[in-house]
C-alpha cells in the first residue's frame, strides 16, 4: 500500500481526536470523583448534625486526624466520641464556599462552616474555615484529615 499525504492527514486527525477523547474521559472521571467527594462532605455534615455513629465510622479513615479551630486534634475514636457525647444542642450546620480538587486517590475539600447551637440555654454561633483531605480507600471516599481555622472575620 502506498502512503499518501491524505493517509497521513487522516492518521494525524484520528490521533489528535483520540487524544481529545482521552482528555475528555479523564475530565469526566475527575468530575465524577469531585461529585463523589462533595457527596461525602455532605454526608459527613449530616452525620455530625444527626449524631449518626455508624455513618461517622464509615466516612472516617482509621488514620483520621481531626483538628478543631481551637487547636485540639483528635483521632477517629475521639472525634466520634466527641460528636456522640456533645453537650451542645446543635440547631444547624451549613457549609458554603465549597472547592474540591481531586488528585489521584486524594482530594482536598475546602468550605466555610457555619453553625448555630445552644449550651445550657446560651446560644452560640460559629463561622470557621475548614480544610479536609479525603482519600479513596476500597472504592469509597473517607476523611483522612480535617483542620478547622478561624477566618479573618473570626480572629
Tab-separated table of C-alpha atoms in Angstrom:
chain	number	residue	atom	x	y	z
A	1	UNK	CA	0.000	0.000	0.000
A	2	UNK	CA	1.240	3.406	-0.911
A	3	UNK	CA	1.026	6.056	1.879
A	4	UNK	CA	-0.071	9.467	0.672
A	5	UNK	CA	-0.359	12.849	2.331
A	6	UNK	CA	-4.067	12.186	2.687
A	7	UNK	CA	-3.374	8.989	4.677
A	8	UNK	CA	-1.001	10.925	6.963
A	9	UNK	CA	-3.523	13.727	7.424
A	10	UNK	CA	-6.282	11.250	8.335
A	11	UNK	CA	-3.973	9.372	10.721
A	12	UNK	CA	-2.947	12.648	12.366
A	13	UNK	CA	-6.555	13.756	12.738
A	14	UNK	CA	-7.511	10.418	14.282
A	15	UNK	CA	-4.578	10.587	16.682
A	16	UNK	CA	-5.465	14.109	17.784
A	17	UNK	CA	-9.143	13.209	18.053
A	18	UNK	CA	-8.288	10.161	20.168
A	19	UNK	CA	-6.136	12.309	22.429
A	20	UNK	CA	-9.062	14.707	22.849
A	21	UNK	CA	-11.339	11.801	23.770
A	22	UNK	CA	-8.838	10.604	26.366
A	23	UNK	CA	-8.671	14.070	27.882
A	24	UNK	CA	-12.437	14.458	27.999
A	25	UNK	CA	-12.927	10.993	29.511
A	26	UNK	CA	-10.382	11.743	32.246
A	27	UNK	CA	-12.142	15.026	32.984
A	28	UNK	CA	-15.455	13.170	33.191
A	29	UNK	CA	-13.885	10.729	35.669
A	30	UNK	CA	-12.428	13.656	37.582
A	31	UNK	CA	-15.777	15.415	37.755
A	32	UNK	CA	-17.412	12.155	38.880
A	33	UNK	CA	-14.833	11.909	41.683
A	34	UNK	CA	-15.406	15.566	42.583
A	35	UNK	CA	-19.134	14.876	42.800
A	36	UNK	CA	-18.497	11.799	44.963
A	37	UNK	CA	-16.290	13.836	47.320
A	38	UNK	CA	-18.966	16.545	47.509
A	39	UNK	CA	-21.482	13.852	48.460
A	40	UNK	CA	-19.112	12.534	51.143
A	41	UNK	CA	-18.649	16.059	52.561
A	42	UNK	CA	-22.428	16.474	52.755
A	43	UNK	CA	-22.873	13.003	54.271
A	44	UNK	CA	-20.328	13.913	56.961
A	45	UNK	CA	-22.175	17.165	57.707
A	46	UNK	CA	-25.439	15.241	58.131
A	47	UNK	CA	-23.787	12.545	60.268
A	48	UNK	CA	-22.246	15.152	62.595
A	49	UNK	CA	-25.530	17.045	62.864
A	50	UNK	CA	-27.613	13.882	63.426
A	51	UNK	CA	-25.035	12.143	65.646
A	52	UNK	CA	-25.070	9.102	63.339
A	53	UNK	CA	-22.276	6.934	64.730
A	54	UNK	CA	-22.384	4.212	62.059
A	55	UNK	CA	-22.199	6.781	59.279
A	56	UNK	CA	-19.340	8.634	61.011
A	57	UNK	CA	-17.389	5.386	61.337
A	58	UNK	CA	-17.906	4.618	57.637
A	59	UNK	CA	-16.911	8.108	56.452
A	60	UNK	CA	-13.735	8.453	58.544
A	61	UNK	CA	-10.451	6.710	57.814
A	62	UNK	CA	-8.841	4.743	60.644
A	63	UNK	CA	-5.882	7.169	60.479
A	64	UNK	CA	-8.104	10.263	60.886
A	65	UNK	CA	-6.514	13.444	62.232
A	66	UNK	CA	-9.358	15.844	63.101
A	67	UNK	CA	-8.208	19.342	64.001
A	68	UNK	CA	-10.553	21.867	65.596
A	69	UNK	CA	-10.273	25.637	65.192
A	70	UNK	CA	-9.331	25.936	68.886
A	71	UNK	CA	-6.201	23.817	68.353
A	72	UNK	CA	-7.461	20.457	69.650
A	73	UNK	CA	-6.575	17.445	67.499
A	74	UNK	CA	-8.472	14.160	67.763
A	75	UNK	CA	-8.108	10.699	66.291
A	76	UNK	CA	-11.088	8.834	64.829
A	77	UNK	CA	-12.316	7.362	68.121
A	78	UNK	CA	-12.004	10.673	69.978
A	79	UNK	CA	-13.765	12.598	67.202
A	80	UNK	CA	-16.711	10.188	67.055
A	81	UNK	CA	-16.971	10.047	70.850
A	82	UNK	CA	-16.997	13.855	70.947
A	83	UNK	CA	-19.846	14.037	68.435
A	84	UNK	CA	-21.860	11.372	70.250
A	85	UNK	CA	-21.466	12.895	73.742
A	86	UNK	CA	-21.556	16.619	72.926
A	87	UNK	CA	-23.344	18.805	75.434
A	88	UNK	CA	-24.425	21.422	72.907
A	89	UNK	CA	-27.772	21.202	71.143
A	90	UNK	CA	-26.794	21.793	67.522
A	91	UNK	CA	-29.575	23.603	65.708
A	92	UNK	CA	-27.941	23.934	62.281
A	93	UNK	CA	-24.752	23.266	60.354
A	94	UNK	CA	-24.337	24.935	56.976
A	95	UNK	CA	-21.400	24.526	54.600
A	96	UNK	CA	-20.728	27.114	51.901
A	97	UNK	CA	-17.971	28.366	49.576
A	98	UNK	CA	-17.058	24.818	48.507
A	99	UNK	CA	-13.960	23.963	46.495
A	100	UNK	CA	-12.834	20.434	45.700
A	101	UNK	CA	-9.643	19.339	43.953
A	102	UNK	CA	-9.098	15.652	43.181
A	103	UNK	CA	-5.501	14.454	42.824
A	104	UNK	CA	-5.411	10.734	42.052
A	105	UNK	CA	-6.867	8.901	45.048
A	106	UNK	CA	-6.758	12.007	47.249
A	107	UNK	CA	-8.997	15.051	47.359
A	108	UNK	CA	-8.751	18.445	49.003
A	109	UNK	CA	-12.049	19.986	50.041
A	110	UNK	CA	-12.435	23.468	51.498
A	111	UNK	CA	-15.541	25.192	52.775
A	112	UNK	CA	-16.914	27.625	55.314
A	113	UNK	CA	-18.664	26.016	58.306
A	114	UNK	CA	-21.461	28.000	59.918
A	115	UNK	CA	-23.375	26.541	62.840
A	116	UNK	CA	-25.891	27.579	65.452
A	117	UNK	CA	-26.033	25.755	68.774
A	118	UNK	CA	-27.115	26.142	72.361
A	119	UNK	CA	-25.365	25.044	75.552
A	120	UNK	CA	-27.091	25.478	78.919
A	121	UNK	CA	-29.567	27.888	77.327
A	122	UNK	CA	-26.789	30.073	75.874
A	123	UNK	CA	-26.842	30.394	72.053
A	124	UNK	CA	-23.579	30.134	70.137
A	125	UNK	CA	-22.800	30.977	66.518
A	126	UNK	CA	-19.711	29.575	64.842
A	127	UNK	CA	-18.228	30.509	61.493
A	128	UNK	CA	-14.885	28.946	60.581
A	129	UNK	CA	-12.912	27.838	57.556
A	130	UNK	CA	-12.365	24.114	57.048
A	131	UNK	CA	-9.784	22.153	55.088
A	132	UNK	CA	-10.473	18.457	54.592
A	133	UNK	CA	-8.313	15.768	52.993
A	134	UNK	CA	-10.266	12.819	51.626
A	135	UNK	CA	-8.754	9.558	50.391
A	136	UNK	CA	-10.302	6.886	48.213
A	137	UNK	CA	-9.984	3.658	50.191
A	138	UNK	CA	-11.667	0.474	48.994
A	139	UNK	CA	-13.581	2.428	46.362
A	140	UNK	CA	-15.070	4.858	48.912
A	141	UNK	CA	-14.004	8.380	49.880
A	142	UNK	CA	-13.002	8.612	53.542
A	143	UNK	CA	-11.975	11.615	55.600
A	144	UNK	CA	-8.257	11.337	56.338
A	145	UNK	CA	-7.599	14.780	57.820
A	146	UNK	CA	-9.567	17.876	58.753
A	147	UNK	CA	-8.452	21.235	60.089
A	148	UNK	CA	-10.790	23.992	61.193
A	149	UNK	CA	-9.397	27.516	61.362
A	150	UNK	CA	-10.572	30.945	62.290
A	151	UNK	CA	-11.094	33.206	59.352
A	152	UNK	CA	-10.007	36.832	59.301
A	153	UNK	CA	-13.554	37.750	60.301
A	154	UNK	CA	-13.350	35.426	63.348
A	155	UNK	CA	-9.895	36.438	64.551
